[in-house]
Short mmCIF file of C-alpha atoms and ligand atoms in Angstrom, two decimals:
data_model
loop_
_atom_site.label_atom_id
_atom_site.label_comp_id
_atom_site.label_asym_id
_atom_site.label_seq_id
_atom_site.Cartn_x
_atom_site.Cartn_y
_atom_site.Cartn_z
CA MET A 3 0.06 -0.05 -0.07
CA ILE A 4 1.26 3.52 -0.83
CA LEU A 5 0.30 6.29 1.44
CA ILE A 6 -0.26 9.32 -0.86
CA ASP A 7 1.56 12.21 0.99
CA GLY A 8 -0.41 15.46 0.35
CA LYS A 9 1.78 17.38 2.75
CA LYS A 10 4.88 16.49 0.96
CA THR A 11 3.32 17.04 -2.53
CA ALA A 12 1.99 20.31 -1.59
CA ALA A 13 5.45 21.71 -0.45
CA GLU A 14 6.69 20.45 -3.73
CA ILE A 15 3.94 22.43 -5.60
CA ARG A 16 4.50 25.48 -3.54
CA ALA A 17 8.37 25.31 -4.48
CA GLU A 18 7.32 25.18 -7.98
CA LEU A 19 4.89 27.90 -7.61
CA LYS A 20 7.59 30.31 -5.95
CA GLU A 21 9.53 29.95 -9.27
CA ARG A 22 6.50 30.84 -11.30
CA ALA A 23 5.77 33.82 -9.21
CA ALA A 24 9.30 35.08 -9.32
CA ALA A 25 9.37 34.57 -13.23
CA PHE A 26 6.02 36.65 -13.35
CA GLU A 27 7.90 39.56 -11.59
CA ALA A 28 10.89 39.07 -13.75
CA ARG A 29 8.71 39.60 -16.68
CA GLY A 30 7.41 43.02 -15.57
CA GLY A 31 4.19 41.66 -14.06
CA GLY A 32 4.73 42.96 -10.53
CA LYS A 33 3.74 41.15 -7.43
CA ILE A 34 0.93 38.76 -7.82
CA GLY A 35 -1.89 39.81 -5.35
CA LEU A 36 -4.54 37.71 -3.89
CA ALA A 37 -7.39 39.42 -1.91
CA VAL A 38 -9.12 37.60 0.64
CA VAL A 39 -12.44 38.86 2.04
CA CYS A 40 -13.73 37.50 5.35
CA ILE A 41 -16.84 38.70 6.82
CA GLY A 42 -17.58 37.95 10.46
CA ASP A 43 -15.82 35.97 13.34
CA ASP A 44 -16.16 32.26 12.14
CA PRO A 45 -13.22 30.65 14.15
CA ALA A 46 -12.63 27.99 11.42
CA SER A 47 -12.38 30.66 8.68
CA LYS A 48 -9.84 32.48 10.65
CA VAL A 49 -7.52 29.40 10.84
CA TYR A 50 -8.09 28.72 7.07
CA ILE A 51 -7.14 32.37 6.07
CA ARG A 52 -4.08 32.17 8.38
CA ASN A 53 -2.80 29.17 6.47
CA LYS A 54 -3.53 30.68 2.99
CA VAL A 55 -1.76 33.91 4.04
CA LYS A 56 1.30 31.94 5.24
CA ALA A 57 1.33 29.95 2.13
CA CYS A 58 1.12 32.97 -0.03
CA GLU A 59 4.07 34.52 1.91
CA GLU A 60 6.05 31.28 1.17
CA VAL A 61 5.62 31.43 -2.63
CA GLY A 62 5.94 35.27 -2.98
CA ILE A 63 2.30 36.17 -3.53
CA SER A 64 1.07 39.30 -1.60
CA SER A 65 -2.04 38.60 0.28
CA LEU A 66 -4.56 41.48 1.10
CA VAL A 67 -6.85 40.47 4.02
CA TYR A 68 -10.14 42.59 4.19
CA ALA A 69 -11.69 41.33 7.58
CA LEU A 70 -14.97 42.93 7.91
CA PRO A 71 -17.11 42.86 11.04
CA GLU A 72 -20.25 40.50 11.40
CA GLU A 73 -22.82 43.26 10.99
CA THR A 74 -21.24 44.37 7.39
CA ALA A 75 -24.10 45.33 5.03
CA GLN A 76 -24.79 43.49 1.75
CA ALA A 77 -24.12 46.89 -0.09
CA GLU A 78 -21.02 47.56 1.60
CA ALA A 79 -19.52 44.09 0.91
CA GLU A 80 -20.66 44.41 -2.83
CA THR A 81 -18.83 47.57 -2.92
CA LEU A 82 -15.60 46.10 -1.85
CA LEU A 83 -15.78 43.04 -4.13
CA ALA A 84 -16.52 45.43 -7.15
CA SER A 85 -13.38 47.67 -6.11
CA LEU A 86 -11.21 44.59 -6.05
CA ALA A 87 -12.48 43.40 -9.53
CA GLU A 88 -11.25 46.62 -10.79
CA ASN A 89 -7.89 46.75 -9.06
CA ALA A 90 -5.18 45.59 -11.55
CA ALA A 91 -2.86 44.71 -8.62
CA VAL A 92 -5.49 42.10 -7.48
CA HIS A 93 -5.28 38.96 -9.51
CA GLY A 94 -7.45 36.75 -7.37
CA ILE A 95 -10.15 37.42 -5.19
CA LEU A 96 -11.38 34.75 -2.59
CA LEU A 97 -14.53 35.37 -0.41
CA GLN A 98 -14.30 33.22 2.62
CA LEU A 99 -17.32 31.19 3.28
CA PRO A 100 -19.58 30.56 5.22
CA LEU A 101 -21.01 34.26 5.38
CA PRO A 102 -23.09 35.68 8.03
CA ALA A 103 -26.81 34.57 7.43
CA HIS A 104 -28.03 38.08 6.59
CA LEU A 105 -25.68 38.31 3.39
CA ASP A 106 -26.78 36.87 -0.02
CA THR A 107 -23.66 34.70 -0.74
CA GLU A 108 -24.68 34.12 -4.33
CA ARG A 109 -24.87 37.63 -5.08
CA LEU A 110 -21.70 38.47 -3.31
CA LEU A 111 -19.77 35.59 -5.33
CA ALA A 112 -21.41 37.05 -8.59
CA LYS A 113 -19.49 40.30 -7.86
CA ILE A 114 -16.18 38.45 -8.47
CA PRO A 115 -15.20 38.36 -12.30
CA ALA A 116 -14.74 34.76 -13.68
CA LYS A 117 -10.97 35.66 -14.27
CA LYS A 118 -10.48 36.59 -10.60
CA ASP A 119 -12.46 33.72 -9.29
CA VAL A 120 -9.51 31.67 -7.92
CA ASP A 121 -12.01 29.42 -5.93
CA GLY A 122 -13.47 28.18 -9.17
CA PHE A 123 -17.01 28.69 -7.70
CA SER A 124 -18.41 30.80 -10.34
CA ALA A 125 -21.12 29.59 -12.61
CA GLN A 126 -19.12 30.42 -15.39
CA ASN A 127 -15.77 28.57 -14.31
CA ILE A 128 -18.03 25.40 -13.18
CA GLY A 129 -19.76 25.73 -16.74
CA GLU A 130 -16.31 25.80 -18.37
CA ILE A 131 -15.34 22.80 -16.69
CA ALA A 132 -18.69 20.99 -17.33
CA LEU A 133 -17.94 21.85 -21.19
CA HIS A 134 -14.41 20.43 -20.75
CA ARG A 135 -12.89 23.54 -21.66
CA ASN A 136 -10.34 25.65 -19.90
CA GLY A 137 -11.71 27.37 -16.87
CA THR A 138 -10.71 27.60 -13.22
CA ALA A 139 -11.26 24.49 -11.43
CA ALA A 140 -12.39 24.42 -7.71
CA CYS A 141 -9.22 24.06 -5.53
CA THR A 142 -9.96 20.79 -3.63
CA PRO A 143 -11.17 18.62 -6.68
CA ARG A 144 -8.17 20.05 -8.62
CA GLY A 145 -5.99 19.09 -5.63
CA VAL A 146 -7.02 15.44 -5.90
CA MET A 147 -6.47 15.46 -9.76
CA GLU A 148 -3.03 16.68 -8.92
CA LEU A 149 -2.29 14.04 -6.38
CA LEU A 150 -3.48 11.26 -8.90
CA ARG A 151 -1.37 12.69 -11.69
CA ARG A 152 1.75 12.83 -9.44
CA TYR A 153 1.30 9.33 -8.05
CA HIS A 154 0.79 8.06 -11.51
CA VAL A 155 -2.62 6.75 -11.02
CA GLU A 156 -4.24 5.69 -14.28
CA ILE A 157 -7.57 7.36 -14.65
CA CYS A 158 -8.49 6.72 -18.33
CA GLY A 159 -11.27 4.02 -18.66
CA LYS A 160 -11.28 3.50 -14.84
CA HIS A 161 -14.38 3.50 -12.87
CA ALA A 162 -14.35 6.28 -10.39
CA VAL A 163 -16.91 6.84 -7.72
CA VAL A 164 -17.35 10.01 -6.00
CA VAL A 165 -19.42 10.14 -2.78
CA GLY A 166 -20.86 13.68 -2.41
CA ARG A 167 -22.47 16.04 -4.90
CA SER A 168 -21.65 19.48 -3.39
CA ASN A 169 -20.98 22.45 -5.83
CA ILE A 170 -17.47 22.88 -4.32
CA VAL A 171 -16.10 19.36 -3.91
CA GLY A 172 -18.14 16.38 -5.47
CA ARG A 173 -19.78 17.88 -8.37
CA PRO A 174 -16.56 19.42 -9.77
CA MET A 175 -14.63 16.40 -8.80
CA ALA A 176 -16.85 14.10 -10.93
CA LEU A 177 -16.59 16.34 -13.96
CA LEU A 178 -12.71 16.58 -13.60
CA LEU A 179 -12.63 12.69 -13.63
CA LEU A 180 -15.03 12.43 -16.29
CA ASN A 181 -12.87 15.20 -18.48
CA ALA A 182 -9.79 12.82 -17.73
CA ASP A 183 -11.82 9.89 -19.23
CA ALA A 184 -12.85 7.89 -16.19
CA THR A 185 -16.21 6.22 -16.06
CA VAL A 186 -17.87 8.24 -13.24
CA THR A 187 -20.68 7.53 -10.55
CA VAL A 188 -21.66 10.19 -8.28
CA CYS A 189 -23.46 9.13 -4.92
CA HIS A 190 -25.25 11.22 -2.39
CA SER A 191 -27.49 10.89 0.55
CA ARG A 192 -30.18 9.45 -1.43
CA THR A 193 -28.22 6.93 -3.31
CA GLN A 194 -29.43 3.33 -2.80
CA GLY A 195 -26.86 0.60 -2.69
CA LEU A 196 -23.82 2.81 -1.73
CA LYS A 197 -21.78 0.03 -0.59
CA GLU A 198 -22.14 -2.07 -3.83
CA ILE A 199 -21.34 1.02 -6.02
CA CYS A 200 -18.35 1.99 -3.80
CA ALA A 201 -16.96 -1.55 -3.86
CA GLY A 202 -17.09 -1.38 -7.69
CA ALA A 203 -14.66 1.48 -7.66
CA ASP A 204 -10.93 1.61 -8.97
CA ILE A 205 -10.80 5.10 -7.76
CA LEU A 206 -12.91 6.04 -4.65
CA VAL A 207 -13.26 9.76 -3.65
CA ALA A 208 -15.00 10.17 -0.45
CA ALA A 209 -16.34 13.91 0.18
CA ALA A 210 -19.63 13.41 2.23
CA GLY A 211 -18.37 14.86 5.65
CA ARG A 212 -19.25 11.68 7.59
CA PRO A 213 -16.74 10.28 9.76
CA LYS A 214 -16.11 6.40 8.77
CA LEU A 215 -18.80 6.25 6.04
CA ILE A 216 -16.37 4.20 3.91
CA THR A 217 -15.72 0.85 5.62
CA ALA A 218 -13.43 -1.75 4.33
CA ASP A 219 -16.15 -3.89 2.94
CA MET A 220 -17.09 -0.95 0.50
CA VAL A 221 -13.47 -0.87 -0.92
CA LYS A 222 -12.38 -3.10 -3.77
CA GLU A 223 -8.92 -4.83 -3.32
CA GLY A 224 -6.23 -2.56 -4.86
CA ALA A 225 -8.62 0.42 -5.31
CA VAL A 226 -7.09 4.02 -4.90
CA VAL A 227 -8.88 5.57 -2.14
CA ILE A 228 -8.95 9.59 -1.71
CA ASP A 229 -10.43 10.84 1.54
CA VAL A 230 -11.60 14.65 1.13
CA GLY A 231 -13.66 14.61 4.31
CA MET A 232 -12.34 16.71 7.30
CA ASN A 233 -14.39 15.99 10.21
CA ARG A 234 -14.14 15.99 14.13
CA ASP A 235 -14.61 12.53 15.81
CA ALA A 236 -16.23 11.90 19.10
CA ASN A 237 -13.00 12.97 20.76
CA GLY A 238 -12.69 16.20 18.82
CA LYS A 239 -9.86 14.72 16.73
CA LEU A 240 -9.71 15.51 12.93
CA CYS A 241 -10.80 12.66 10.85
CA GLY A 242 -11.69 11.85 7.39
CA ASP A 243 -14.75 9.91 5.69
CA VAL A 244 -12.67 6.58 5.49
CA ASP A 245 -12.19 4.25 7.99
CA PHE A 246 -8.31 4.49 7.43
CA GLU A 247 -7.10 1.68 9.41
CA ALA A 248 -9.34 -0.98 8.09
CA VAL A 249 -9.38 0.55 4.47
CA LYS A 250 -5.54 0.75 4.03
CA GLU A 251 -5.43 -2.96 4.28
CA LYS A 252 -7.17 -3.18 1.10
CA ALA A 253 -6.35 0.02 -0.90
CA SER A 254 -3.31 0.19 -3.25
CA MET A 255 -3.02 3.88 -2.41
CA ILE A 256 -4.66 5.97 0.14
CA THR A 257 -4.74 9.60 1.56
CA PRO A 258 -4.45 10.14 5.32
CA VAL A 259 -6.46 12.74 6.96
CA PRO A 260 -4.65 15.15 7.82
CA GLY A 261 -1.89 15.28 5.52
CA GLY A 262 -3.83 14.18 2.41
CA VAL A 263 -6.04 16.32 0.37
CA GLY A 264 -6.05 19.38 2.77
CA PRO A 265 -2.71 20.74 1.75
CA MET A 266 -3.36 20.29 -1.72
CA THR A 267 -6.48 22.61 -1.58
CA VAL A 268 -4.27 25.50 -0.34
CA ALA A 269 -1.55 24.72 -3.03
CA MET A 270 -4.18 24.55 -5.66
CA LEU A 271 -5.55 28.03 -4.58
CA LEU A 272 -2.08 29.61 -5.06
CA SER A 273 -1.70 27.97 -8.39
CA ASN A 274 -5.09 29.21 -9.66
CA THR A 275 -3.81 32.69 -8.43
CA ILE A 276 -0.68 32.38 -10.50
CA ASP A 277 -2.73 31.12 -13.34
CA ALA A 278 -5.06 34.12 -13.21
CA ALA A 279 -1.96 36.59 -13.05
CA GLU A 280 -0.24 34.92 -15.96
CA ARG A 281 -3.48 35.23 -18.00
CA SER A 282 -3.82 38.91 -17.14
CA LEU A 283 -0.52 39.39 -18.89
CA LYS A 284 -1.77 38.01 -22.25
P1 NDP B 326 -21.50 19.25 1.79
O1 NDP B 326 -22.16 18.97 3.26
O2 NDP B 326 -21.73 20.44 1.08
O3 NDP B 326 -21.95 17.90 0.97
C1 NDP B 326 -21.78 16.43 1.39
C2 NDP B 326 -22.23 15.70 0.25
O4 NDP B 326 -22.24 14.39 0.68
C3 NDP B 326 -23.76 15.87 -0.21
O5 NDP B 326 -23.75 15.82 -1.61
C4 NDP B 326 -24.38 14.83 0.46
O6 NDP B 326 -25.50 14.38 -0.20
C5 NDP B 326 -23.62 13.83 0.72
N1 NDP B 326 -23.73 12.84 1.58
C6 NDP B 326 -23.85 13.00 3.03
N2 NDP B 326 -24.00 11.90 3.68
C7 NDP B 326 -24.13 10.91 2.99
C8 NDP B 326 -24.00 9.62 3.03
N3 NDP B 326 -24.44 9.04 4.48
N4 NDP B 326 -24.06 8.70 2.06
C9 NDP B 326 -23.87 9.50 0.72
N5 NDP B 326 -23.68 10.58 0.58
C10 NDP B 326 -23.87 11.37 1.58
O7 NDP B 326 -20.04 19.03 2.12
P2 NDP B 326 -18.66 19.49 1.25
O8 NDP B 326 -18.70 18.89 -0.18
O9 NDP B 326 -18.41 21.08 1.52
O10 NDP B 326 -17.48 18.87 1.92
C11 NDP B 326 -17.26 17.49 2.02
C12 NDP B 326 -16.36 17.04 3.11
O11 NDP B 326 -15.12 17.53 2.80
C13 NDP B 326 -16.50 17.59 4.43
O12 NDP B 326 -16.15 16.65 5.52
C14 NDP B 326 -15.54 18.95 4.48
O13 NDP B 326 -15.12 19.39 5.66
C15 NDP B 326 -14.49 18.40 3.52
N6 NDP B 326 -13.74 19.24 2.71
C16 NDP B 326 -12.47 19.07 2.84
C17 NDP B 326 -11.58 20.11 2.01
C18 NDP B 326 -10.20 19.83 2.00
O14 NDP B 326 -9.60 20.53 1.73
N7 NDP B 326 -9.71 18.55 2.40
C19 NDP B 326 -12.26 20.99 1.33
C20 NDP B 326 -13.45 21.37 1.33
C21 NDP B 326 -14.36 20.32 2.16
P3 NDP B 326 -26.96 15.40 -0.65
O15 NDP B 326 -26.47 16.14 -1.61
O16 NDP B 326 -27.98 14.22 -1.04
O17 NDP B 326 -27.15 16.15 0.69
#
């Protein structure tokens, strides 16, 4: 069994991105800028933002954090996003979710132009991916594809099963696997026969947000198992969607939690930002 090391792979990617950011500056593009807009006091969001800012520093992207208070009005947030959309020094804009309940998330996301949508959440970018054209893919699914590529996992013709159909993970994940010529099955909370479907997977991606949903009897001998889940178990410990200890005995490759997909998500955010900056020069 091969343990897919997302932490190490993400560090390698950040080193590559550092070179790309330096080359961008050397070509006269200036410093690459990522604007991070955070509204309210969600503690998890604060941790994510700290990680993103740190990763930006490491690769030489300047991060501009806009931390707005919980009571920020819709119009005020829209004005900020509109001004960042116009700002040539800002190549990527990230609106940290979830937002306070009084704000209209869809309307705010729509203020981010597709070319600066480095999270890949916009309808235009999702549409481009659905049409198998160039678009910015959401960071987590893109990170999974990058892990599969760097670990030389054959995708073409394989049966890939994605558990979860959210707009930010499961759905784009399925599209990317389909674009890579996998035969894709998408499962969700209404799926009947989840166990049998998963047991037929050559590549199994778990993104349901349910601790230990994927047990060893749901995994084919030799399958590649990617665990996107980030959950807290009864003791408050971070865990994935896969029963790692039992499943690792059957999988040919498996990602751990933590240290699997998580670090790749941030690396892909940086990559999407550098892609956006490079496109802006063309
Ligand atoms: P959502 O809650 O938005 O979506 C979960 C999906 O899983 C839904 O489509 C849901 O089905 C499906 N689902 C839930 N329970 C079951 C079940 N028992 N059987 C089959 N399908 C089920 O979550 P996200 O997509 O945002 O995130 C999924 C997980 O990935 C979470 O643990 C999250 O923390 C983690 N995550 C990790 C990231 C990383 O960087 N590693 C980044 C983003 C998320 P239905 O549509 O029918 O409700």
